[in-house]
PDB file of C-alpha atoms in Angstrom:
ATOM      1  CA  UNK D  25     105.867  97.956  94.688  1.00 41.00           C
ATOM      2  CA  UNK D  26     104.344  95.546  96.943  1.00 40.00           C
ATOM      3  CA  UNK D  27     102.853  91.871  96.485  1.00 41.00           C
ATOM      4  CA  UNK D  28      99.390  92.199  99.039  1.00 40.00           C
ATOM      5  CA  UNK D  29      98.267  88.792 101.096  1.00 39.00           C
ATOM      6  CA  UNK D  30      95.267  88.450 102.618  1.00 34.00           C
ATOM      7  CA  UNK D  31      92.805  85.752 103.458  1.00 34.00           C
ATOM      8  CA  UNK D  32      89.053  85.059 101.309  1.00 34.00           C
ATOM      9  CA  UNK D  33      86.969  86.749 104.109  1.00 26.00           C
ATOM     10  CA  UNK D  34      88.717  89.989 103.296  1.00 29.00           C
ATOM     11  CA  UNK D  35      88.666  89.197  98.859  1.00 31.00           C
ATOM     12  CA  UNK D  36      86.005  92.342  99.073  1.00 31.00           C
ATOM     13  CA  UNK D  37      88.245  94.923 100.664  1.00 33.00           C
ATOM     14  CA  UNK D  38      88.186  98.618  98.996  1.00 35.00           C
ATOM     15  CA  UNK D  39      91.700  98.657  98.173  1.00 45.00           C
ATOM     16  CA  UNK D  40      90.337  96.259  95.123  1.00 49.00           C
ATOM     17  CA  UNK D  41      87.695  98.120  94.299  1.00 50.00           C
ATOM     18  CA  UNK D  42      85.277  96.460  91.554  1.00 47.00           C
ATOM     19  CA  UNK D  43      87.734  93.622  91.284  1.00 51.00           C
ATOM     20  CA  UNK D  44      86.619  92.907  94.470  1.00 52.00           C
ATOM     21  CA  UNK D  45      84.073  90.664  93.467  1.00 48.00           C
ATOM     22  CA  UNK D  46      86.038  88.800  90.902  1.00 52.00           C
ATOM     23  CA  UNK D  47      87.773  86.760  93.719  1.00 52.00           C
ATOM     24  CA  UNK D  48      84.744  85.315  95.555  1.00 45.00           C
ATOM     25  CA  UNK D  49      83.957  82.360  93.112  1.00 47.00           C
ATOM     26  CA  UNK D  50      87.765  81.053  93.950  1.00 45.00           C
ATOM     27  CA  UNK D  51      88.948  79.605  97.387  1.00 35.00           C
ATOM     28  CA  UNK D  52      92.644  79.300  96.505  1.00 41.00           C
ATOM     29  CA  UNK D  53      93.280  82.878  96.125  1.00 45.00           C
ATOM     30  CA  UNK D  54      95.441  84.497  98.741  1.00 47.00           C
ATOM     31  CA  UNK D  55      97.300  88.464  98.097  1.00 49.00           C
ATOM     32  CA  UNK D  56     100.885  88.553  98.634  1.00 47.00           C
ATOM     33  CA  UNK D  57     103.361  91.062 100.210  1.00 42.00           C
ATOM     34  CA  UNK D  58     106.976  91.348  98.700  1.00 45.00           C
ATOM     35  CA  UNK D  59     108.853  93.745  96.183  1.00 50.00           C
ATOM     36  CA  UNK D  60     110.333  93.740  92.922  1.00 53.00           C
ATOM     37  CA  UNK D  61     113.358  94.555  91.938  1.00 52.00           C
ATOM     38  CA  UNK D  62     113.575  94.194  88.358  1.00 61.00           C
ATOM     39  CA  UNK D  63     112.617  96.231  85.546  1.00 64.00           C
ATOM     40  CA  UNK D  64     108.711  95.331  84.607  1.00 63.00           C
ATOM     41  CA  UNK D  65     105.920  96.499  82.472  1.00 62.00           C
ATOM     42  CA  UNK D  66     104.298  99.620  83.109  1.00 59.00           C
ATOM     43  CA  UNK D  67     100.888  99.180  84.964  1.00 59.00           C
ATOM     44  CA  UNK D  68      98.971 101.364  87.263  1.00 54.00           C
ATOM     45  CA  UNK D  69      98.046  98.768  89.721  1.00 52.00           C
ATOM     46  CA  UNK D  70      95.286  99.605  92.962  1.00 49.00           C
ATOM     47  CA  UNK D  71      96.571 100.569  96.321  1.00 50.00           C
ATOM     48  CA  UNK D  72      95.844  98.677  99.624  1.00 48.00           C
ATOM     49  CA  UNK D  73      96.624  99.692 102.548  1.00 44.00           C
ATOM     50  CA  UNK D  74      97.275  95.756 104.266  1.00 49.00           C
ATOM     51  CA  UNK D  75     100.924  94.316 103.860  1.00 48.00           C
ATOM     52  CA  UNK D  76     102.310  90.741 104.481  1.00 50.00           C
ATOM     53  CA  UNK D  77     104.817  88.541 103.638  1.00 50.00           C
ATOM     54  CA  UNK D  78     105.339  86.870 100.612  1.00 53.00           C
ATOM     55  CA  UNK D  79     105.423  83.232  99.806  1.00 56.00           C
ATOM     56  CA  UNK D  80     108.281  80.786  99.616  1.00 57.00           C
ATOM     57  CA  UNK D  81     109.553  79.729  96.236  1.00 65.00           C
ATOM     58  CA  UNK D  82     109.930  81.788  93.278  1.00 77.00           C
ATOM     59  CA  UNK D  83     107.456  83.890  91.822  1.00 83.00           C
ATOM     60  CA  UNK D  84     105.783  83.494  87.621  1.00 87.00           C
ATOM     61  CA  UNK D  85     104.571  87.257  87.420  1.00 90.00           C
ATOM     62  CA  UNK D  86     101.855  87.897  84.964  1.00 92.00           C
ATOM     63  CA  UNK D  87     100.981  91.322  83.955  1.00 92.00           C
ATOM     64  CA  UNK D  88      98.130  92.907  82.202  1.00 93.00           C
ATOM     65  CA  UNK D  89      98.533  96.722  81.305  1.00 92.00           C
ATOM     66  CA  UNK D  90      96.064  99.523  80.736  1.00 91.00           C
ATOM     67  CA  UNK D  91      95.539  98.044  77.063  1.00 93.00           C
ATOM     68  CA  UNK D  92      94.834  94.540  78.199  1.00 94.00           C
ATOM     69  CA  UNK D  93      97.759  93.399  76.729  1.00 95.00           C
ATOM     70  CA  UNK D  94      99.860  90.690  78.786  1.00 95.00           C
ATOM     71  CA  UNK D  95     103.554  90.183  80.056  1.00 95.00           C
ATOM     72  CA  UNK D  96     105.361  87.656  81.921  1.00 93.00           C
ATOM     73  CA  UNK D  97     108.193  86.998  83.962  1.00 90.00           C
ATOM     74  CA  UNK D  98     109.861  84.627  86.170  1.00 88.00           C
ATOM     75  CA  UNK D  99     111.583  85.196  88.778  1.00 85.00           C
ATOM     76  CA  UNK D 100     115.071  83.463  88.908  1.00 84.00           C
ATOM     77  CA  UNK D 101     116.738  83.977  84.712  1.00 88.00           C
ATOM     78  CA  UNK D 102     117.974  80.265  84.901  1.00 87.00           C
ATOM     79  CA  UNK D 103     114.071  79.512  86.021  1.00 86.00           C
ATOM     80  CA  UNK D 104     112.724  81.346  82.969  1.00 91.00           C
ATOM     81  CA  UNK D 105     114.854  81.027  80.117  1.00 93.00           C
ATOM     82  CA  UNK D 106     114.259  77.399  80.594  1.00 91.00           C
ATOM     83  CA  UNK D 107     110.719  78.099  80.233  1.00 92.00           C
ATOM     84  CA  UNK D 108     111.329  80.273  77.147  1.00 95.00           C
ATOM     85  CA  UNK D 109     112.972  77.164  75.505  1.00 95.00           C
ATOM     86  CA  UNK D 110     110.777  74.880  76.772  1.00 93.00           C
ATOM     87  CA  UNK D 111     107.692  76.878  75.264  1.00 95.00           C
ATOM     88  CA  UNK D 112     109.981  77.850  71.800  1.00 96.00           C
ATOM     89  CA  UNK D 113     110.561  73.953  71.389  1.00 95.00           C
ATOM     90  CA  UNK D 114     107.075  73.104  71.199  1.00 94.00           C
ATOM     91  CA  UNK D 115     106.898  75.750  68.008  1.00 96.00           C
ATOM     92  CA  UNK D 116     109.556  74.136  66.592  1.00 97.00           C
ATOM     93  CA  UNK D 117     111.424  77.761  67.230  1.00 97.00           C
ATOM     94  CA  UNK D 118     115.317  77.749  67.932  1.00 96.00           C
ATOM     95  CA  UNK D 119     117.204  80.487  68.813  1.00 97.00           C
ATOM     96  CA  UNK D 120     121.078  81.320  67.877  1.00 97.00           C
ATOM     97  CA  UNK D 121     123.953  81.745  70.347  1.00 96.00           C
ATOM     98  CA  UNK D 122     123.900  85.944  70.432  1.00 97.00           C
ATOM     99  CA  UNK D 123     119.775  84.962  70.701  1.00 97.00           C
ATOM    100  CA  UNK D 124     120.652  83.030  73.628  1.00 96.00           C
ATOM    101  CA  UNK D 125     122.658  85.455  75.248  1.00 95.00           C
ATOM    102  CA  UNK D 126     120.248  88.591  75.236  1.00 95.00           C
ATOM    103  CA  UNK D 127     117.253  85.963  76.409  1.00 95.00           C
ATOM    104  CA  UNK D 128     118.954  85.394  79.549  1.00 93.00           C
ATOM    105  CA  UNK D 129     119.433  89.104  80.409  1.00 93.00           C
ATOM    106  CA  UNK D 130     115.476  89.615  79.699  1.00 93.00           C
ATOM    107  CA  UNK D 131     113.555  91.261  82.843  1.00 91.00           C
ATOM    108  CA  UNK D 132     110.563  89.862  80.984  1.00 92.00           C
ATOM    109  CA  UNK D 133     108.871  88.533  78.391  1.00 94.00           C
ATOM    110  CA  UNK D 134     106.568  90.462  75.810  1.00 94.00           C
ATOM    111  CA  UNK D 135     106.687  89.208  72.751  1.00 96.00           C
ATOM    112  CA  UNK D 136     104.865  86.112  70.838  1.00 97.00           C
ATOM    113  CA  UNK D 137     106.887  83.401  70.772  1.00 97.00           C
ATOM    114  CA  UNK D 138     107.185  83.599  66.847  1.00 97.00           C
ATOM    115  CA  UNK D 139     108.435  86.664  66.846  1.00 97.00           C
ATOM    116  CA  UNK D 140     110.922  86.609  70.014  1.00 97.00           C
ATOM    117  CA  UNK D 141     114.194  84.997  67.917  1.00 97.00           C
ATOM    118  CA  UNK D 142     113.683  88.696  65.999  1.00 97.00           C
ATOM    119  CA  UNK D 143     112.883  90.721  68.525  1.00 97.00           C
ATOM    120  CA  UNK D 144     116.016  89.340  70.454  1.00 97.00           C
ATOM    121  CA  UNK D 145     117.980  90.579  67.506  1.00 97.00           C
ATOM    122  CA  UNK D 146     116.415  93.713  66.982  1.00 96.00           C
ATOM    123  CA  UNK D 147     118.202  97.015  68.435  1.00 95.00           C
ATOM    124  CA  UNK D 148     116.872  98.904  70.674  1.00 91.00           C
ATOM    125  CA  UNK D 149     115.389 101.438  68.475  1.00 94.00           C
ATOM    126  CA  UNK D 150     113.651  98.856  66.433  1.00 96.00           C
ATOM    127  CA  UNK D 151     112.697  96.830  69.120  1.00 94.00           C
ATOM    128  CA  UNK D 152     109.826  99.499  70.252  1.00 93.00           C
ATOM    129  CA  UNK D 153     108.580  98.991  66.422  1.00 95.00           C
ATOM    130  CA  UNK D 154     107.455  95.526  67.606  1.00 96.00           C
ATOM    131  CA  UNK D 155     103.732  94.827  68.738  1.00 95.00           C
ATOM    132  CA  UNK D 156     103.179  93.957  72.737  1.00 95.00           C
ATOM    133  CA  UNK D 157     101.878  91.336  74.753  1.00 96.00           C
ATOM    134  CA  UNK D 158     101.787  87.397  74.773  1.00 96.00           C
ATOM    135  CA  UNK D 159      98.917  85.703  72.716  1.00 96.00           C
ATOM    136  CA  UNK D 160      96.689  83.894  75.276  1.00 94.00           C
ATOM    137  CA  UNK D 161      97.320  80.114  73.746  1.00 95.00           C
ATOM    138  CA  UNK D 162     100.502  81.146  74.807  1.00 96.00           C
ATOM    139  CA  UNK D 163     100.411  82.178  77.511  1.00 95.00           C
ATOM    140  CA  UNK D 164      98.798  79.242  78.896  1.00 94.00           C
ATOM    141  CA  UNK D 165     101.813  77.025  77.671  1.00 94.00           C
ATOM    142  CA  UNK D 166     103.902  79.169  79.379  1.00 93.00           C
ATOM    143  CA  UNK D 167     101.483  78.952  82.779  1.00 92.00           C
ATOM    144  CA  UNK D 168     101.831  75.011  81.772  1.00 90.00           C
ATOM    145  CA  UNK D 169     105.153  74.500  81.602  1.00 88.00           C
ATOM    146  CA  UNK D 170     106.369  77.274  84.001  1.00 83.00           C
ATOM    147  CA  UNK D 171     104.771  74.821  86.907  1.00 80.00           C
ATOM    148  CA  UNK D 172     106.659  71.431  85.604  1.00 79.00           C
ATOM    149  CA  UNK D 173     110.242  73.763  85.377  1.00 76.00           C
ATOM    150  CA  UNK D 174     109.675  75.582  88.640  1.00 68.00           C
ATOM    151  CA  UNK D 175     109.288  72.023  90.717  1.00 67.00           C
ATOM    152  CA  UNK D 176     112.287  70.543  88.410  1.00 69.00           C
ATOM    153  CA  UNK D 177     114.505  73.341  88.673  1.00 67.00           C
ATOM    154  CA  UNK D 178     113.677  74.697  92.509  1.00 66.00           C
ATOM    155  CA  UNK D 179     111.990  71.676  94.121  1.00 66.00           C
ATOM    156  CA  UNK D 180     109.217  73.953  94.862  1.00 71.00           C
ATOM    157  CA  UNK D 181     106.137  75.233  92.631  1.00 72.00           C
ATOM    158  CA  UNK D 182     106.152  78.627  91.052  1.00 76.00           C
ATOM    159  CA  UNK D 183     103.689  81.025  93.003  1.00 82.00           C
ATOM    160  CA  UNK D 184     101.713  83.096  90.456  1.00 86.00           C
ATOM    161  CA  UNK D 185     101.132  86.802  90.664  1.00 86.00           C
ATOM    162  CA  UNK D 186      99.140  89.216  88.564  1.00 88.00           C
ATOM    163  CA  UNK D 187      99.522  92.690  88.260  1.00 87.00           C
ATOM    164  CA  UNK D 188      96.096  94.230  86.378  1.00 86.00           C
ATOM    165  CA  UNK D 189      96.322  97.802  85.735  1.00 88.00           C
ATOM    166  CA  UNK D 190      93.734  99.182  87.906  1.00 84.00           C
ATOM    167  CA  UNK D 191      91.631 101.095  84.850  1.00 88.00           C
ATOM    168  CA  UNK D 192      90.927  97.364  83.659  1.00 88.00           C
ATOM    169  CA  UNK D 193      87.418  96.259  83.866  1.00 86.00           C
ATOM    170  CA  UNK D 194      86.284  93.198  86.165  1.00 84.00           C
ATOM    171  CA  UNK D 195      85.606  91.270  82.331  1.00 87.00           C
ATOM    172  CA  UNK D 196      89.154  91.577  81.425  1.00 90.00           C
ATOM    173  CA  UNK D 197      90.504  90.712  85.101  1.00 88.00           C
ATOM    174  CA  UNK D 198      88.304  87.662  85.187  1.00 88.00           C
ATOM    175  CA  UNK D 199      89.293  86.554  82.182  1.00 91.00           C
ATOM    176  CA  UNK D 200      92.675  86.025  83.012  1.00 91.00           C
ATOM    177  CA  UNK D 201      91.924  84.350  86.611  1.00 89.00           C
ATOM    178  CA  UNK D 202      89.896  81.772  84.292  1.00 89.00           C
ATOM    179  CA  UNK D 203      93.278  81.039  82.197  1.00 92.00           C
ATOM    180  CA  UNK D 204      95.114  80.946  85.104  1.00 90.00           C
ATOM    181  CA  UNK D 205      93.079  78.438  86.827  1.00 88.00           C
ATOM    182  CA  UNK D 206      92.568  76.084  83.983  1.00 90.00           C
ATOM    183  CA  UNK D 207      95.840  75.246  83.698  1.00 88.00           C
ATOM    184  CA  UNK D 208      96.260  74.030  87.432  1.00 84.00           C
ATOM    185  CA  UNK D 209      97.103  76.784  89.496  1.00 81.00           C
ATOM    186  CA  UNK D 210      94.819  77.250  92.370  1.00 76.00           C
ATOM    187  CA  UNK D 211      96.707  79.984  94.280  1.00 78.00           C
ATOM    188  CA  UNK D 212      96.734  83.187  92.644  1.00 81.00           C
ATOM    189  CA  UNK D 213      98.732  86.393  94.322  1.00 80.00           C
ATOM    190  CA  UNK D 214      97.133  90.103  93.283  1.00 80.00           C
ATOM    191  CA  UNK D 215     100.255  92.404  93.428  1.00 78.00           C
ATOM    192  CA  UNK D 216      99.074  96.042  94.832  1.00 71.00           C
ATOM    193  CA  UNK D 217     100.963  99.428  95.791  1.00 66.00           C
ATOM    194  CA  UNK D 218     101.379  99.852  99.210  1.00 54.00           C
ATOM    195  CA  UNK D 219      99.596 102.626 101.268  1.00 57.00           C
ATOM    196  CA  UNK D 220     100.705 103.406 104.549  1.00 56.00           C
ATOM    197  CA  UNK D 221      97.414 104.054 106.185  1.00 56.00           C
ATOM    198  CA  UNK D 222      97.741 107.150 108.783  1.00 56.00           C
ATOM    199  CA  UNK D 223      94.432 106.885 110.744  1.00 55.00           C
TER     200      UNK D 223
END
């Protein structure tokens, strides 16, 4: 999997298909290049044949699957279990030492924030019995507060990235660039599948 960069001129390209248009009211977007290594949310995302490199600093990854529903994670697990407490604390959630422990193995995030401490708990088995996806109010705490950690902690902002499931209307896609933008971030990376093209 591939992070795509490109520049505004090019926000239309075919590879997007009718998201294509969802970028044009916003001058800070850019598309990224880079992979993934860790475990993450299953989501068809478009393919595009154009490839760069990706950005400096870590990465906040949102993701949006085929059901709309939305996942996060943060490149770096000292970078986002910090963020995890820092959003848990302002619910007035704590978590317990064994809590603690599985939170800082998690490839991401997927649960509401009131019902992480018994997700983290849960085994394996029951953990699937668990609804998906992070409530929006949420998620914009984490967006929040996942910018103040990632300049504390790295001395450099968090890039974000969002991988929409490419069966996702333009509605739902636009949406989320809305939240993301309202809570600061002006640079937003659209994570693609990589295409050789053979013309």
């Amino acid at each position: 999997m591939y992070i795509h960069r490109t520049r505004r001129p090019l926000f239309t390209i075919p590879a997007l298909g009718i998201w294509g248009f969802v970028l044009l009211p916003f001058s800070g977007f850019c598309l990224l290049t880079s992979k993934f290594s860790s475990p993450l949310p299953t989501v068809m995302v478009p393919q595009t044949t154009n490839m760069n490199c990706p950005p400096p600093g870590k990465v906040l990854l949102i993701s949006l699957d085929a059901q709309n529903r939305c996942y996060l994670s943060v490149e770096g697990q000292e970078t986002q279990t910090a963020v995890i407490k820092a959003v848990a604390q302002q619910h007035g959630i704590r978590f317990t030492p064994a809590q603690l422990h599985k939170m800082q193995r998690l490839p991401f995030i997927s649960q509401d924030i009131h019902r992480l401490p018994a997700w983290l708990s849960a085994s394996a088995a029951e953990q699937y019995a668990f609804p998906k996806g992070i409530p929006a109010p949420q998620l914009r705490q984490y967006l929040t507060i996942g910018k103040a950690t990632g300049v504390a902690l790295t001395m450099k902002p968090l890039f974000i990235a969002l991988r929409a499931d490419e069966s996702l209307s333009a509605k739902h896609v636009m949406a989320m660039v809305e939240l993301i933008v309202a809570t600061g971030h002006r640079r937003i990376n659209f994570i693609t599948n990589y295409q050789e093209n053979k013309r």
